[in-house]
Short mmCIF file of C-alpha atoms in Angstrom, two decimals:
data_model
loop_
_atom_site.label_atom_id
_atom_site.label_comp_id
_atom_site.label_asym_id
_atom_site.label_seq_id
_atom_site.Cartn_x
_atom_site.Cartn_y
_atom_site.Cartn_z
CA MET A 1 40.99 87.77 113.93
CA PRO A 2 39.54 85.93 110.88
CA LEU A 3 39.47 87.71 107.54
CA PRO A 4 36.19 88.37 105.63
CA LYS A 5 35.22 86.37 102.57
CA PRO A 6 37.29 87.42 99.55
CA PRO A 7 35.43 89.15 96.68
CA ALA A 8 34.47 87.06 93.63
CA LYS A 9 34.91 89.90 91.14
CA ARG A 10 37.21 92.84 90.81
CA ALA A 11 36.10 96.10 92.47
CA SER A 12 33.22 94.39 94.32
CA LEU A 13 32.27 95.83 97.72
CA LEU A 14 32.13 93.91 100.97
CA SER A 15 28.97 94.08 103.04
CA ALA A 16 28.72 94.11 106.82
CA ALA A 17 26.88 90.76 106.72
CA ASP A 18 29.85 89.07 105.09
CA PHE A 19 32.08 90.34 107.83
CA ASP A 20 29.70 89.39 110.67
CA SER A 21 29.21 85.88 109.29
CA GLN A 22 32.91 85.22 109.58
CA VAL A 23 33.23 86.70 113.07
CA ALA A 24 30.11 85.29 114.79
CA PRO A 25 30.75 82.01 116.60
CA GLN A 26 28.55 79.01 115.90
CA PRO A 27 26.59 78.05 119.06
CA GLY A 28 26.25 74.44 120.16
CA LYS A 29 29.48 73.25 118.67
CA ARG A 30 32.53 72.77 120.78
CA PRO A 31 35.86 71.83 119.37
CA GLN A 32 36.65 68.18 119.85
CA LYS A 33 39.99 67.16 121.21
CA THR A 34 41.68 64.66 119.02
CA ARG A 35 44.60 62.38 119.55
CA ALA A 36 46.64 64.42 117.16
CA ALA A 37 46.53 67.35 119.55
CA ALA A 38 48.78 65.50 121.95
CA GLU A 39 51.29 64.73 119.25
CA PRO A 40 53.84 67.27 118.10
CA ALA A 41 52.37 69.51 115.47
CA SER A 42 53.65 69.22 111.94
CA PRO A 43 54.86 72.30 110.13
CA ALA A 44 52.00 74.62 109.18
CA VAL A 45 50.98 75.04 105.55
CA VAL A 46 50.47 78.42 103.96
CA GLU A 47 48.07 78.60 101.03
CA LEU A 48 49.50 80.87 98.38
CA TYR A 49 46.40 80.71 96.18
CA ASP A 50 42.73 79.99 96.99
CA ALA A 51 41.38 77.89 94.14
CA SER A 52 37.75 77.88 95.35
CA HIS A 53 37.20 81.53 94.44
CA ALA A 54 39.12 81.74 91.23
CA PRO A 55 37.51 81.22 87.82
CA GLY A 56 38.50 78.01 86.09
CA ALA A 57 40.37 75.07 87.42
CA ALA A 58 43.55 75.83 89.20
CA ILE A 59 45.92 73.86 91.35
CA ALA A 60 46.62 75.26 94.77
CA LYS A 61 50.25 75.43 95.70
CA SER A 62 51.25 75.07 99.28
CA VAL A 63 54.63 75.52 100.88
CA PRO A 64 55.37 74.05 104.33
CA LEU A 65 56.83 76.42 106.86
CA ILE A 66 60.35 75.46 107.84
CA PRO A 67 60.95 75.90 111.55
CA ALA A 68 63.60 78.53 112.29
CA LYS A 69 66.94 77.36 113.55
CA PRO A 70 67.78 78.39 117.10
CA LEU A 71 70.08 81.35 117.31
CA VAL A 72 73.62 80.48 118.33
CA PRO A 73 75.39 83.23 120.26
CA PRO A 74 78.60 84.34 118.57
CA ARG A 75 81.76 82.96 120.05
CA LYS A 76 83.88 85.41 121.97
CA PRO A 77 87.31 85.93 120.43
CA GLN A 78 89.93 84.18 122.46
CA PRO A 79 93.01 86.28 123.19
CA GLU A 80 96.19 84.97 121.67
CA THR A 81 98.67 83.62 124.14
CA ARG A 82 102.37 83.54 123.67
CA ALA A 83 103.90 80.12 123.49
CA ARG A 84 106.07 79.34 126.43
CA LYS A 85 109.12 77.17 126.27
CA PRO A 86 108.32 73.68 127.49
CA ARG A 87 110.10 72.48 130.54
CA GLY A 88 112.52 69.63 130.38
CA ASN A 89 111.77 66.17 131.62
CA GLY A 90 113.48 66.75 134.97
CA PRO A 91 112.62 69.24 137.69
CA ALA A 92 113.40 72.90 137.11
CA THR A 93 116.60 74.30 138.55
CA LEU A 94 116.24 76.15 141.85
CA PHE A 95 118.30 79.36 141.89
CA VAL A 96 119.07 80.89 145.28
CA LEU A 97 119.63 84.63 144.75
CA ASP A 98 122.09 86.64 146.76
CA THR A 99 121.02 90.13 147.84
CA ASN A 100 123.54 91.84 145.57
CA VAL A 101 121.88 90.27 142.51
CA LEU A 102 118.53 91.87 143.36
CA MET A 103 120.13 95.24 144.09
CA HIS A 104 122.14 95.03 140.87
CA ASP A 105 119.11 94.22 138.66
CA PRO A 106 115.67 94.65 140.28
CA THR A 107 114.06 92.63 137.47
CA SER A 108 116.36 89.63 137.99
CA LEU A 109 113.45 87.70 139.51
CA PHE A 110 111.95 87.34 136.04
CA ARG A 111 115.16 86.55 134.10
CA PHE A 112 115.41 82.81 134.76
CA GLU A 113 112.75 81.63 132.25
CA GLU A 114 111.14 78.36 133.42
CA HIS A 115 113.34 77.88 136.50
CA ASP A 116 112.38 78.60 140.11
CA ILE A 117 113.73 81.27 142.47
CA TYR A 118 114.41 80.91 146.19
CA LEU A 119 114.91 83.89 148.52
CA PRO A 120 116.40 83.27 151.97
CA MET A 121 115.02 85.28 154.88
CA ILE A 122 118.35 87.06 155.36
CA THR A 123 118.04 88.39 151.79
CA LEU A 124 114.80 90.16 152.68
CA GLU A 125 116.46 91.59 155.79
CA GLU A 126 119.34 93.00 153.75
CA LEU A 127 116.92 94.49 151.22
CA ASP A 128 115.12 96.26 154.04
CA GLY A 129 118.40 97.69 155.28
CA HIS A 130 119.35 99.16 151.89
CA LYS A 131 116.02 100.67 150.83
CA ARG A 132 116.63 104.10 152.42
CA GLY A 133 118.54 106.66 150.41
CA MET A 134 118.72 108.25 146.97
CA THR A 135 121.41 106.03 145.48
CA GLU A 136 120.79 103.59 142.65
CA VAL A 137 121.20 100.67 145.04
CA SER A 138 118.47 102.08 147.30
CA ARG A 139 116.13 102.64 144.37
CA ASN A 140 116.69 99.09 143.16
CA ALA A 141 116.02 97.72 146.65
CA ARG A 142 112.71 99.60 146.81
CA GLN A 143 111.72 98.35 143.35
CA VAL A 144 112.44 94.76 144.37
CA SER A 145 110.28 95.24 147.47
CA ARG A 146 107.42 96.49 145.30
CA GLU A 147 107.76 93.50 142.97
CA LEU A 148 107.70 91.08 145.91
CA ASP A 149 104.67 92.83 147.38
CA ALA A 150 102.82 92.57 144.06
CA LEU A 151 103.58 88.86 143.86
CA ALA A 152 102.41 88.28 147.42
CA ALA A 153 99.23 90.29 146.81
CA SER A 154 98.40 88.19 143.75
CA MET A 155 98.02 85.11 145.96
CA PRO A 156 94.42 84.37 147.04
CA THR A 157 93.74 85.47 150.61
CA ARG A 158 92.38 82.08 151.70
CA ASP A 159 95.30 80.18 150.20
CA SER A 160 97.52 79.72 153.24
CA SER A 161 99.82 77.24 151.48
CA GLY A 162 100.74 79.59 148.63
CA MET A 163 104.03 80.71 150.14
CA SER A 164 105.27 77.19 150.72
CA GLU A 165 104.11 75.90 147.33
CA GLY A 166 105.56 78.85 145.43
CA LEU A 167 104.17 81.97 143.79
CA PRO A 168 103.95 81.89 139.97
CA LEU A 169 106.21 84.64 138.68
CA ALA A 170 103.95 85.25 135.66
CA ARG A 171 101.09 86.54 137.82
CA THR A 172 102.27 90.14 137.65
CA GLY A 173 102.42 90.20 133.84
CA HIS A 174 105.96 88.90 133.28
CA ARG A 175 104.95 86.17 130.86
CA GLU A 176 108.55 85.32 130.03
CA ALA A 177 108.98 83.92 133.56
CA GLY A 178 107.57 80.41 133.78
CA GLY A 179 108.88 79.42 137.22
CA LYS A 180 107.84 80.03 140.80
CA LEU A 181 109.15 82.13 143.67
CA PHE A 182 109.81 80.42 147.00
CA PHE A 183 110.47 82.13 150.32
CA GLN A 184 112.22 80.66 153.32
CA THR A 185 109.29 79.95 155.64
CA ASN A 186 111.08 77.98 158.38
CA LEU A 187 114.40 78.08 160.17
CA ILE A 188 117.19 75.95 158.75
CA ASN A 189 119.79 74.56 161.10
CA VAL A 190 122.90 73.68 159.13
CA THR A 191 126.36 73.13 160.53
CA LEU A 192 128.96 75.07 158.55
CA PRO A 193 132.73 74.71 158.88
CA ALA A 194 134.21 76.27 162.00
CA GLY A 195 135.99 78.96 160.02
CA LEU A 196 132.71 80.47 158.81
CA PRO A 197 130.90 82.62 161.42
CA GLN A 198 127.22 81.72 161.68
CA GLY A 199 126.07 85.31 162.13
CA LYS A 200 127.36 86.61 158.81
CA ALA A 201 124.73 87.06 156.08
CA ASP A 202 126.78 85.42 153.33
CA ASN A 203 127.38 82.34 155.47
CA GLN A 204 123.68 82.07 156.29
CA ILE A 205 122.87 82.05 152.56
CA LEU A 206 125.48 79.33 152.04
CA GLY A 207 123.79 77.34 154.80
CA VAL A 208 120.43 77.70 153.05
CA VAL A 209 121.89 76.42 149.78
CA GLN A 210 123.44 73.43 151.53
CA ALA A 211 120.16 72.63 153.32
CA LEU A 212 118.14 72.83 150.09
CA ARG A 213 120.52 70.41 148.39
CA GLU A 214 120.01 67.98 151.27
CA GLN A 215 116.22 68.40 151.29
CA GLN A 216 115.86 68.08 147.50
CA PRO A 217 118.56 65.63 146.42
CA GLY A 218 117.13 65.10 142.93
CA ARG A 219 117.10 68.78 142.03
CA ASP A 220 119.81 71.20 140.96
CA VAL A 221 120.23 74.00 143.52
CA VAL A 222 122.52 76.81 142.34
CA LEU A 223 123.67 79.94 144.15
CA VAL A 224 123.66 83.14 142.04
CA SER A 225 125.81 85.97 143.39
CA LYS A 226 127.72 88.99 142.12
CA ASP A 227 130.23 88.61 144.96
CA ILE A 228 133.38 86.82 143.77
CA ASN A 229 134.42 85.77 147.28
CA MET A 230 130.93 84.42 147.91
CA ARG A 231 131.17 82.20 144.86
CA ILE A 232 134.66 81.05 145.86
CA LYS A 233 133.45 80.04 149.34
CA ALA A 234 130.47 78.21 147.83
CA ARG A 235 132.68 76.19 145.51
CA ALA A 236 135.04 75.43 148.40
CA LEU A 237 132.06 73.88 150.20
CA GLY A 238 131.10 71.88 147.13
CA LEU A 239 128.11 74.08 146.27
CA PRO A 240 127.47 75.16 142.66
CA ALA A 241 127.65 78.93 142.24
CA GLU A 242 127.26 81.21 139.23
CA ASP A 243 127.58 84.87 138.40
CA TYR A 244 124.55 86.86 137.23
CA LEU A 245 125.23 87.45 133.54
CA ASN A 246 121.85 88.51 132.16
CA ASP A 247 122.72 92.18 131.73
CA MET A 248 126.42 91.73 131.06
CA THR A 249 127.67 93.50 127.97
CA LEU A 250 129.49 91.76 125.17
CA GLU A 251 133.04 90.93 126.24
CA ASP A 252 134.41 89.61 122.96
CA GLY A 253 135.44 92.76 121.11
CA ASP A 254 136.22 90.77 117.98
CA LEU A 255 132.46 90.40 117.38
CA LEU A 256 131.89 94.16 117.35
CA TYR A 257 132.18 96.32 114.28
CA THR A 258 135.49 98.18 114.58
CA GLY A 259 134.96 100.70 111.80
CA VAL A 260 138.57 100.19 110.70
CA LEU A 261 139.87 98.08 107.80
CA PRO A 262 143.59 97.47 107.17
CA LEU A 263 144.52 97.51 103.49
CA PRO A 264 146.65 94.73 101.99
CA ALA A 265 150.28 95.38 101.12
CA ASP A 266 149.56 95.12 97.37
CA PHE A 267 146.77 97.72 97.50
CA TRP A 268 148.59 100.21 95.25
CA ASP A 269 149.51 97.50 92.74
CA LYS A 270 145.92 96.27 92.32
CA HIS A 271 144.15 99.64 92.42
CA GLY A 272 146.76 102.15 91.23
CA LYS A 273 146.22 101.65 87.49
CA THR A 274 142.55 102.72 87.47
CA MET A 275 142.73 105.14 90.40
CA GLU A 276 141.76 108.80 90.13
CA SER A 277 143.02 111.39 92.62
CA TRP A 278 142.54 115.12 93.19
CA GLN A 279 143.13 117.78 95.86
CA GLN A 280 140.36 119.72 97.57
CA GLY A 281 140.39 121.71 100.81
CA GLY A 282 143.88 120.60 101.72
CA LEU A 283 142.89 116.91 101.57
CA THR A 284 143.50 114.25 98.90
CA TYR A 285 140.68 112.25 97.34
CA TYR A 286 141.05 108.83 95.68
CA ARG A 287 138.46 107.19 93.45
CA ILE A 288 139.21 103.47 93.32
CA SER A 289 137.66 100.45 91.61
CA GLY A 290 138.73 96.90 92.22
CA PRO A 291 138.35 93.91 94.55
CA MET A 292 138.36 96.07 97.70
CA VAL A 293 135.23 98.05 96.85
CA PRO A 294 132.60 95.38 97.78
CA VAL A 295 133.91 95.13 101.36
CA LEU A 296 134.03 98.87 102.05
CA LEU A 297 131.41 100.76 104.07
CA ILE A 298 130.51 104.43 104.36
CA ASN A 299 132.47 106.28 107.11
CA GLN A 300 134.82 103.33 107.46
CA PHE A 301 138.49 104.08 108.04
CA VAL A 302 141.16 102.35 105.96
CA TYR A 303 144.89 102.47 106.53
CA LEU A 304 148.03 101.07 104.96
CA GLU A 305 151.24 100.77 106.94
CA ALA A 306 153.81 98.78 104.99
CA PRO A 307 157.59 99.12 104.98
CA GLY A 308 158.85 100.64 101.77
CA ALA A 309 155.40 101.94 100.76
CA ALA A 310 153.61 105.23 101.27
CA SER A 311 151.33 105.14 104.31
CA LEU A 312 147.65 105.90 103.78
CA TYR A 313 145.05 106.94 106.34
CA ALA A 314 141.66 107.66 104.75
CA LYS A 315 137.92 107.47 105.26
CA VAL A 316 135.33 106.07 102.84
CA ILE A 317 132.98 108.93 101.96
CA GLU A 318 131.18 107.58 98.88
CA ILE A 319 130.36 104.22 97.29
CA THR A 320 128.75 104.23 93.85
CA GLY A 321 128.40 100.94 92.04
CA LYS A 322 131.85 99.40 91.65
CA THR A 323 133.74 102.55 92.65
CA ALA A 324 134.49 104.13 96.02
CA VAL A 325 135.89 107.50 97.05
CA LEU A 326 138.48 107.75 99.84
CA ARG A 327 139.45 110.98 101.58
CA THR A 328 142.63 111.41 103.58
CA LEU A 329 142.42 112.44 107.23
CA LYS A 330 143.39 115.51 109.14
CA GLU A 331 146.34 114.78 111.39
CA TYR A 332 145.16 115.52 114.92
CA THR A 333 148.38 114.03 116.26
CA HIS A 334 150.13 117.35 115.54
CA GLN A 335 149.90 120.14 118.06
CA LYS A 336 148.85 122.64 115.38
CA ASN A 337 145.60 120.67 114.89
CA ALA A 338 144.89 120.23 118.61
CA VAL A 339 141.21 120.30 119.60
CA TRP A 340 140.97 122.55 122.67
CA GLY A 341 144.47 121.47 123.62
CA VAL A 342 143.75 117.76 123.08
CA THR A 343 145.81 115.82 120.54
CA ALA A 344 145.54 112.23 119.39
CA ARG A 345 148.04 109.82 120.94
CA ASN A 346 147.61 106.96 118.47
CA ARG A 347 145.96 105.95 115.22
CA GLU A 348 142.58 105.08 116.74
CA GLN A 349 142.29 108.40 118.58
CA ASN A 350 143.07 110.20 115.33
CA PHE A 351 140.23 108.29 113.65
CA ALA A 352 137.89 109.22 116.50
CA LEU A 353 138.70 112.94 116.33
CA ASN A 354 138.18 112.96 112.56
CA LEU A 355 134.69 111.59 113.14
CA LEU A 356 133.90 113.84 116.10
CA MET A 357 134.95 116.97 114.19
CA ASP A 358 132.94 116.03 111.07
CA PRO A 359 129.59 117.92 111.09
CA ASP A 360 128.16 115.47 108.55
CA CYS A 361 128.29 112.62 111.10
CA ASP A 362 125.19 112.88 113.29
CA PHE A 363 125.74 109.83 115.48
CA ILE A 364 129.04 108.30 116.59
CA THR A 365 129.75 105.32 118.85
CA LEU A 366 133.14 104.81 120.49
CA THR A 367 134.21 101.62 122.25
CA GLY A 368 137.25 101.15 124.42
CA THR A 369 138.40 100.38 127.91
CA ALA A 370 138.48 102.98 130.66
CA GLY A 371 141.13 105.64 130.19
CA THR A 372 141.35 105.55 126.39
CA GLY A 373 140.10 109.14 126.03
CA LYS A 374 136.54 108.60 124.80
CA THR A 375 134.92 111.19 127.06
CA LEU A 376 137.80 113.67 126.86
CA MET A 377 137.88 113.72 123.05
CA THR A 378 134.09 113.95 122.82
CA LEU A 379 133.94 116.94 125.16
CA ALA A 380 136.85 118.66 123.43
CA ALA A 381 135.25 118.19 119.99
CA GLY A 382 131.90 119.47 121.23
CA LEU A 383 133.38 122.55 122.89
CA SER A 384 135.50 123.33 119.85
CA GLN A 385 132.57 123.24 117.43
CA VAL A 386 130.19 125.14 119.71
CA MET A 387 132.54 127.76 121.15
CA ASP A 388 135.04 128.22 118.32
CA ASP A 389 133.15 127.32 115.15
CA ARG A 390 129.72 128.50 116.43
CA ARG A 391 127.95 125.46 115.02
#
């Protein structure tokens, strides 16, 4: 709608005629189409000041309209992905899993990083035979079956070649597994030595490994089994076999913290001059300063057993700056200090009972082979403090 003629003076009134003259169309005149109409229109010009109605000479300023830039939709944030270890130049190793590996660790399918897994048909049969019951083996067998079902369900329904080409192990969320899972989809006829019965499950798995090595000569095919005899038979047939070691605990005890430090034979000579000692509660305390202090730790046991010198069995209870405080131990090797009838048989058991009977120690770890008294001493110390001391 066009605007009426602007007033020439301040506070002047507009008449209806001025408004009608702007609105009424002029008869007889039709707008002529020009060539410029077919061309793209140039940016429009907005008059900021009308010089024809202003007193005096003035220069009209015009500013061209800048066409607006098209809106660009914001980019969706891409989720961060965890870098996966690149594969080597050669093909990935194909590990054939024995049934006992799956029943030992139900997550073993996803523990081989970028390598592939192969499950013989007899392995699935043995899993089905062990899934009933309330034992740990039965629970593990059922968990493996659920994992295999989830992997099979992740395959597209129309993809009939998925089983033969392998199922990516990372489909169910295990991003650390970069390989594929292969199932035995056809019968394998392999001639084993006459001494190995064909109907036994272990021998059938050995036959599968031998057939895979013949079908894929340029690829490493390795049998993984927890059965020692199974691995021995595989090596006797010239087949590579390995134990499943993913969840094996540390075997080298020298790498573990022992909590015990033997003192050198010249300990009294180097630390005796500046040493302070006192008696409290039937125990002897030593405050030492010297080269041994930097290597000591709180609750660490120290001992000195040297011929011709006084033996020392103590525990570090305080370290302040360049000084440390040692406290001698209670001798639980004597029957008078027995804990619910249990006495220490050696030095290490005496150290353990001193820790177990100390109410200031909230958490204690004991390492040792079976039969060294870990459970017995722990139960005796707990019963003694709860039943006798009412702690």
